[in-house]
Coordinates of C-alpha atoms and ligand atoms in Angstrom, one line a residue:
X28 CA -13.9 -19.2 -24.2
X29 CA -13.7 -22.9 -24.5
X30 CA -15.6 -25.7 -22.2
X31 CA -14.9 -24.3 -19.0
X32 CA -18.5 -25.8 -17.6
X33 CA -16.2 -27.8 -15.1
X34 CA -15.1 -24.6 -13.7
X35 CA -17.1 -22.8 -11.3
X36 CA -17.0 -19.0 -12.6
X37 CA -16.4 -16.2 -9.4
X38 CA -19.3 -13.0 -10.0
X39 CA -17.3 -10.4 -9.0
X40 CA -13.8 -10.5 -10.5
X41 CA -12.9 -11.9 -13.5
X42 CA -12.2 -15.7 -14.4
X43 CA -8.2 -15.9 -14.2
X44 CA -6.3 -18.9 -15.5
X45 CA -2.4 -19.0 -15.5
X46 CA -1.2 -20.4 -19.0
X47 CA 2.6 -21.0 -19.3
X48 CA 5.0 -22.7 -21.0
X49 CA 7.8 -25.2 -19.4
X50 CA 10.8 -27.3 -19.6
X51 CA 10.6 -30.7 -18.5
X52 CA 12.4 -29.6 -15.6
X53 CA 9.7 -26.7 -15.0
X54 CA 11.7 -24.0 -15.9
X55 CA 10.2 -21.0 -17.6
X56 CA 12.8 -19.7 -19.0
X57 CA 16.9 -20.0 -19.8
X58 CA 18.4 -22.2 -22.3
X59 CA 16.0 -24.8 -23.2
X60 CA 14.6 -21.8 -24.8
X61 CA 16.9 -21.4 -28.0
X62 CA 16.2 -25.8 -28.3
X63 CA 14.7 -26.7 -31.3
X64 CA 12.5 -29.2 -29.2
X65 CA 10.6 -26.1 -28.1
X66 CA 8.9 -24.9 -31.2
X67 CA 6.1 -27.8 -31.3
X68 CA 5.7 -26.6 -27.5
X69 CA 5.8 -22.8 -28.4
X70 CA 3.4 -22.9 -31.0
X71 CA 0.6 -24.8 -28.8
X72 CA 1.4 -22.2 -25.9
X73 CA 0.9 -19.7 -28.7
X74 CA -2.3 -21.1 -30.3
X75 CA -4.3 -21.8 -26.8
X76 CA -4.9 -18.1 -25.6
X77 CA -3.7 -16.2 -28.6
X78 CA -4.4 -18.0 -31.7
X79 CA -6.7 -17.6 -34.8
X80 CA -9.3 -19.8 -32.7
X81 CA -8.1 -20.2 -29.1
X82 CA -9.3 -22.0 -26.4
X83 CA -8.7 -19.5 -24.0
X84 CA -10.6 -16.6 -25.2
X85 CA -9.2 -13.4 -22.5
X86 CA -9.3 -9.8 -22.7
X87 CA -6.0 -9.3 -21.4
X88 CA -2.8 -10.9 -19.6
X89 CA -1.1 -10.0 -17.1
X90 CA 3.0 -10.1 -16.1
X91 CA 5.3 -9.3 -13.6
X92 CA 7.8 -6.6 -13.8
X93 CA 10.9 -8.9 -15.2
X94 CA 8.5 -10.4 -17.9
X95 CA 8.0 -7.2 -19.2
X96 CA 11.8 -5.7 -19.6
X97 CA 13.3 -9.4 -20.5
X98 CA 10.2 -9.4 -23.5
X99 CA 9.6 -6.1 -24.7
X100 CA 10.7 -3.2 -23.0
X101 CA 14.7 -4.2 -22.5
X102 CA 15.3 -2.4 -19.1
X103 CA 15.2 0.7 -20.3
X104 CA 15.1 3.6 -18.1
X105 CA 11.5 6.0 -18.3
X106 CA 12.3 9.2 -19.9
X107 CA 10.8 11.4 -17.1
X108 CA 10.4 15.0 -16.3
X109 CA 10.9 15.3 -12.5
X110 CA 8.9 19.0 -12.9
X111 CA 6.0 17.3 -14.4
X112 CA 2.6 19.6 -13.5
X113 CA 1.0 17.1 -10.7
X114 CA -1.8 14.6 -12.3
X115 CA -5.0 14.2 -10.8
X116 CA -5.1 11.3 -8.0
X117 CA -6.3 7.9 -8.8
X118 CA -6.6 6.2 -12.2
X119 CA -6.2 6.8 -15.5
X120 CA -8.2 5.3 -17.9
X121 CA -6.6 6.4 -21.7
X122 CA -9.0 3.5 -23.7
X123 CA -11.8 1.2 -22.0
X124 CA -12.6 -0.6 -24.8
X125 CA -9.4 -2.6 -26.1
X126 CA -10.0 -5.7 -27.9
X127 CA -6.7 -6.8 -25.8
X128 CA -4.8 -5.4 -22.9
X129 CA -1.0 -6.2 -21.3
X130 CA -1.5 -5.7 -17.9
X131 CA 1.8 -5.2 -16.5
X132 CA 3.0 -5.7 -12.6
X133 CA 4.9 -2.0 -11.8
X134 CA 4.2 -1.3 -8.4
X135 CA 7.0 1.2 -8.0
X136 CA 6.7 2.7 -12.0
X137 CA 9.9 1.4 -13.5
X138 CA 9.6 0.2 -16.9
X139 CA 10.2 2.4 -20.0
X140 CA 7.6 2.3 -22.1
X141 CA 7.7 3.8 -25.4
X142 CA 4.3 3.4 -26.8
X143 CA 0.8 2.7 -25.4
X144 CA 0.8 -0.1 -27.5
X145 CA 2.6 -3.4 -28.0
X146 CA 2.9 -6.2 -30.1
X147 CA 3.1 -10.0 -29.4
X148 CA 3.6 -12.0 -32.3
X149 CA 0.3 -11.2 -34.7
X150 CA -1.5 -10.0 -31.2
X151 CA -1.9 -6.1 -30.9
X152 CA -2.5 -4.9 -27.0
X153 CA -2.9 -1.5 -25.0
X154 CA -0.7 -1.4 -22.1
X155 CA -2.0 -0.6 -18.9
X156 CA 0.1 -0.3 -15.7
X157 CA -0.9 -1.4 -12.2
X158 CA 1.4 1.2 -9.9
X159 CA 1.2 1.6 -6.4
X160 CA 1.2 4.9 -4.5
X161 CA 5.2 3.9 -4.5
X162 CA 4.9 5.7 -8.0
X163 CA 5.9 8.9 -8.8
X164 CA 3.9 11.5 -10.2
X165 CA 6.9 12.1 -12.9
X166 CA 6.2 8.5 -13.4
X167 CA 2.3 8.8 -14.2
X168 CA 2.8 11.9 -16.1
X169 CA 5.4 9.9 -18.5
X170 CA 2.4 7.2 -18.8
X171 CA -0.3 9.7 -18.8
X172 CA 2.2 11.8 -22.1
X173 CA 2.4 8.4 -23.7
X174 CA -1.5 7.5 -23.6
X175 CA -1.0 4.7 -21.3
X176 CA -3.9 3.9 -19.2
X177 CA -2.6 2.7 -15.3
X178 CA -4.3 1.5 -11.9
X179 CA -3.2 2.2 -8.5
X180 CA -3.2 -1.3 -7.1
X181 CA -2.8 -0.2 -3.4
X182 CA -0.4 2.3 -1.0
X183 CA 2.7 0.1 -0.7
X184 CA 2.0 -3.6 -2.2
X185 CA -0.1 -4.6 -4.7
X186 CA -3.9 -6.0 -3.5
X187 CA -4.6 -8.5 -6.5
X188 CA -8.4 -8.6 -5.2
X189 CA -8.5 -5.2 -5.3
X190 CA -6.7 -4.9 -8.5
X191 CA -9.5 -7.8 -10.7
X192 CA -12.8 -5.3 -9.3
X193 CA -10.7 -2.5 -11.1
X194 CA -9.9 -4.8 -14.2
X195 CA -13.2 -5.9 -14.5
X196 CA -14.8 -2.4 -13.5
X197 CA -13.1 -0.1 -15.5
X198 CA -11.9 -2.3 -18.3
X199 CA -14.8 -5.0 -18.7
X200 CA -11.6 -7.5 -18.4
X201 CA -14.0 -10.9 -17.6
X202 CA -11.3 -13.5 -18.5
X203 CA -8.0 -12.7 -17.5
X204 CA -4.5 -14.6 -18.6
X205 CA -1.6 -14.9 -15.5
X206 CA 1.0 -15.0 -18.0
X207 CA 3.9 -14.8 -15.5
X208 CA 6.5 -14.9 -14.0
X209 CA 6.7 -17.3 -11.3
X210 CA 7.1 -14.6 -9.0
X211 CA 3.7 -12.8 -10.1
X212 CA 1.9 -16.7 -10.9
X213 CA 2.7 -17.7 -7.3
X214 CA 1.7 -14.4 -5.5
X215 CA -2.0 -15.2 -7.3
X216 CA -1.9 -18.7 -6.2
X217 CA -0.9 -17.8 -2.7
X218 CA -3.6 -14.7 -2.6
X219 CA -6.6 -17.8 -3.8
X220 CA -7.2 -15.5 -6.9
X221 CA -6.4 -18.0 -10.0
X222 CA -8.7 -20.3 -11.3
X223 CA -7.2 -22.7 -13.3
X224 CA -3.2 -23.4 -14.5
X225 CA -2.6 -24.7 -17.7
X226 CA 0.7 -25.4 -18.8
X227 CA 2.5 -26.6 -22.2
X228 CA 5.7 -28.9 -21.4
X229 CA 8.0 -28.8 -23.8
X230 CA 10.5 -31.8 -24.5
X231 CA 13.2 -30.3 -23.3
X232 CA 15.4 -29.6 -20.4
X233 CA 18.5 -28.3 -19.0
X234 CA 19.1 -28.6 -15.7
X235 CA 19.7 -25.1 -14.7
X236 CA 19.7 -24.3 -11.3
X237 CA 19.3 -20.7 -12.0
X238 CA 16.4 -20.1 -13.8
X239 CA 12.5 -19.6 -12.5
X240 CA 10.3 -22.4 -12.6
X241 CA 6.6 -21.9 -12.9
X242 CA 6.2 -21.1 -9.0
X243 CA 8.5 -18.8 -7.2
X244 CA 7.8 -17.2 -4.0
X245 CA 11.4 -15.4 -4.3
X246 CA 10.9 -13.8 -0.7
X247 CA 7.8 -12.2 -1.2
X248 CA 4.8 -14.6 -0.6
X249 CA 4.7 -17.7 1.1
X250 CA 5.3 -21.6 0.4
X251 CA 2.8 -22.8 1.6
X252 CA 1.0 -25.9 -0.4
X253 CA -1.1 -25.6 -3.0
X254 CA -3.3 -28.4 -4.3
X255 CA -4.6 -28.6 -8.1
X256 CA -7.5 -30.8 -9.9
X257 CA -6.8 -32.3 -13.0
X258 CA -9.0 -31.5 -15.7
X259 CA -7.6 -32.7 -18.7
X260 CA -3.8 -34.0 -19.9
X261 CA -3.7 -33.7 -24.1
X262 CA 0.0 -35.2 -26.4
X263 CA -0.1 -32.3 -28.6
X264 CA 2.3 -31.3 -31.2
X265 CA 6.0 -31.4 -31.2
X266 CA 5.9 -34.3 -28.7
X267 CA 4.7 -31.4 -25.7
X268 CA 1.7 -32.0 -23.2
X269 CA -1.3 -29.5 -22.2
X270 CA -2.6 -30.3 -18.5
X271 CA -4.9 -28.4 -17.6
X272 CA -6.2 -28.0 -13.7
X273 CA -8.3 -26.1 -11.6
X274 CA -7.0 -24.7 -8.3
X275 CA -8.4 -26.3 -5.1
X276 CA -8.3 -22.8 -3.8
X277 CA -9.2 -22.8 0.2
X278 CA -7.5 -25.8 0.3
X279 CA -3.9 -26.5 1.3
Ligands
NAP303 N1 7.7 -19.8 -20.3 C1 6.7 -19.0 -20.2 O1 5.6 -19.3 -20.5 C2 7.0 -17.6 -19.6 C3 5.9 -16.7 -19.4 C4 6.2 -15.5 -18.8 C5 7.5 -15.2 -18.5 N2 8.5 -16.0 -18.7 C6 9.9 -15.7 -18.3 O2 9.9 -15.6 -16.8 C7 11.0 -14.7 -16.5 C8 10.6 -13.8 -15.3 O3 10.1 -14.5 -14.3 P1 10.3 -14.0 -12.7 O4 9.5 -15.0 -11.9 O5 11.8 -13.8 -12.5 O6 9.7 -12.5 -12.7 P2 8.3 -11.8 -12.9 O7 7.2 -12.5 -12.1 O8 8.0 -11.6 -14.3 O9 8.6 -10.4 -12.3 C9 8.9 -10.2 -10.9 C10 8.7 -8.8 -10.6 O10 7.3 -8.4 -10.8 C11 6.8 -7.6 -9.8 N3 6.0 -8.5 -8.9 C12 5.8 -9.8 -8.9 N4 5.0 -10.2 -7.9 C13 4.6 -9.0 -7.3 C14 3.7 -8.7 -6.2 N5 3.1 -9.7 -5.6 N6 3.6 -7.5 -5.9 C15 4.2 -6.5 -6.5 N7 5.1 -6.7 -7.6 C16 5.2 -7.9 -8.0 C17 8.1 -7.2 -9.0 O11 8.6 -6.1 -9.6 P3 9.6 -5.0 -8.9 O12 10.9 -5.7 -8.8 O13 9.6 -3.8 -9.8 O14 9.0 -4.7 -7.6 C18 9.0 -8.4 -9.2 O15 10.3 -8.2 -9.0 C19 11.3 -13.9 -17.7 O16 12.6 -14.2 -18.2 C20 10.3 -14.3 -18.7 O17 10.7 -14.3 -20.1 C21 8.3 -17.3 -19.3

């Protein structure tokens, strides 16, 4: 990982940073996207945690449940088999030792996976599932058939503390990416459980009032105040910015 000595690491869980990317307007996604102004942006977003030598060195990120079908699974339905034999309770642990995990937000077990393992640009990761007991056993049998490793996160919502011990535990996940969306970056914020934000802005905006911005409570978590401690603010390439904060977690 890179100079992190101004953050104070936490024992028990693992570090957890939320990197993004942003219009100038803060929106994480929608049509500033397909801008040429983004691809100086991109590429430093790209470099910091998953480049040849990043400064975010992680052993997995994690994203909500819209991150996931928009980027690589597409909506698509699970192929399930409602008379599936029923799976032991608990977790499933399929591989404990990936050099890279995506760690994706599925606390009622929608998404359609086809393989255990999925590829980001030149990054290569094992997909695990955090589920709730909302899941089905249909549901963990189709992950269980497809060598997916999964996490039950809690009964009915998902408990993020809860959820880092078992990263961390089972998976010896010590640095952990929040890679979004605002939806899942804010419910970490909110629960105190993210150590540092560190966003690329692009050049770009386009005033969209529909899109997410980088914090979204969307009915789910609270707005209440956050504060943040700026660490460092970089020009980088293609006319973007990297600031980099801690979270004054505690405080409002
Ligand atoms: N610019 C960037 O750097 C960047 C990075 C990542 C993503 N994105 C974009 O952001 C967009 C999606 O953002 P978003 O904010 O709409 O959605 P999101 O956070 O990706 O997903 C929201 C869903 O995740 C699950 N989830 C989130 N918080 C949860 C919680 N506290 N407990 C249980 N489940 C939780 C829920 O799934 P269920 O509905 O199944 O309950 C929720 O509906 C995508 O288009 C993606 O491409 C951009």
């Amino acid at each position: 990982m890179g100079d992190m000595s101004d953050t104070t690491l936490p024992e028990a869980r693992p570090f957890v940073f939320c990197h993004m990317m942003t219009s100038l307007d803060g929106k994480i996604m929608g049509r500033y996207m397909s801008s040429p102004g983004v691809a100086g942006a991109g590429k430093v977003f790209y470099d910091l945690a998953f480049g040849e030598d990043p400064y975010y060195r992680h052993q997995g990120w994690l994203s909500g449940r819209v991150t996931t079908d928009d980027n690589f699974t597409h909506y698509r339905a699970p192929v399930l088999d409602e008379n599936a034999a029923p799976v032991p309770e608990g977790d499933f642990v399929a591989v404990s030792d990936a050099e890279k995990y995506y760690i994706s937000i599925d606390a009622s077990g929608r998404v359609g996976w086809e393989s255990a393992v999925l590829t980001y640009q030149t990054t290569t990761a094992h997909v695990l599932e955090v589920l709730t007991g909302q899941a089905s056993n249909a549901y963990k049998a189709f992950l269980r058939g497809l060598g997916i490793s999964y996490v039950i996160g809690g009964d009915e919502e998902v408990d993020f503390a809860l959820l880092l011990d078992k990263l961390k535990g089972l998976f010896g996940i010590d640095t952990l990416m929040l890679g979004g969306g605002g939806v899942l970056n804010w419910s970490f914020i909110q629960a105190g459980l993210c150590d540092e934000l560190s966003v690329v802005i692009a050049p770009v905006a386009d005033g969209s009032s529909d899109t997410p911005t980088l914090f979204e409570t969307a009915g789910r978590t609270s707005d209440t105040p956050r504060g943040f401690s700026l660490q460092a603010a970089e020009a980088r390439e293609g006319g973007s910015v990297w600031l980099r904060y801690t979270v004054d977690n505690g405080e409002n």
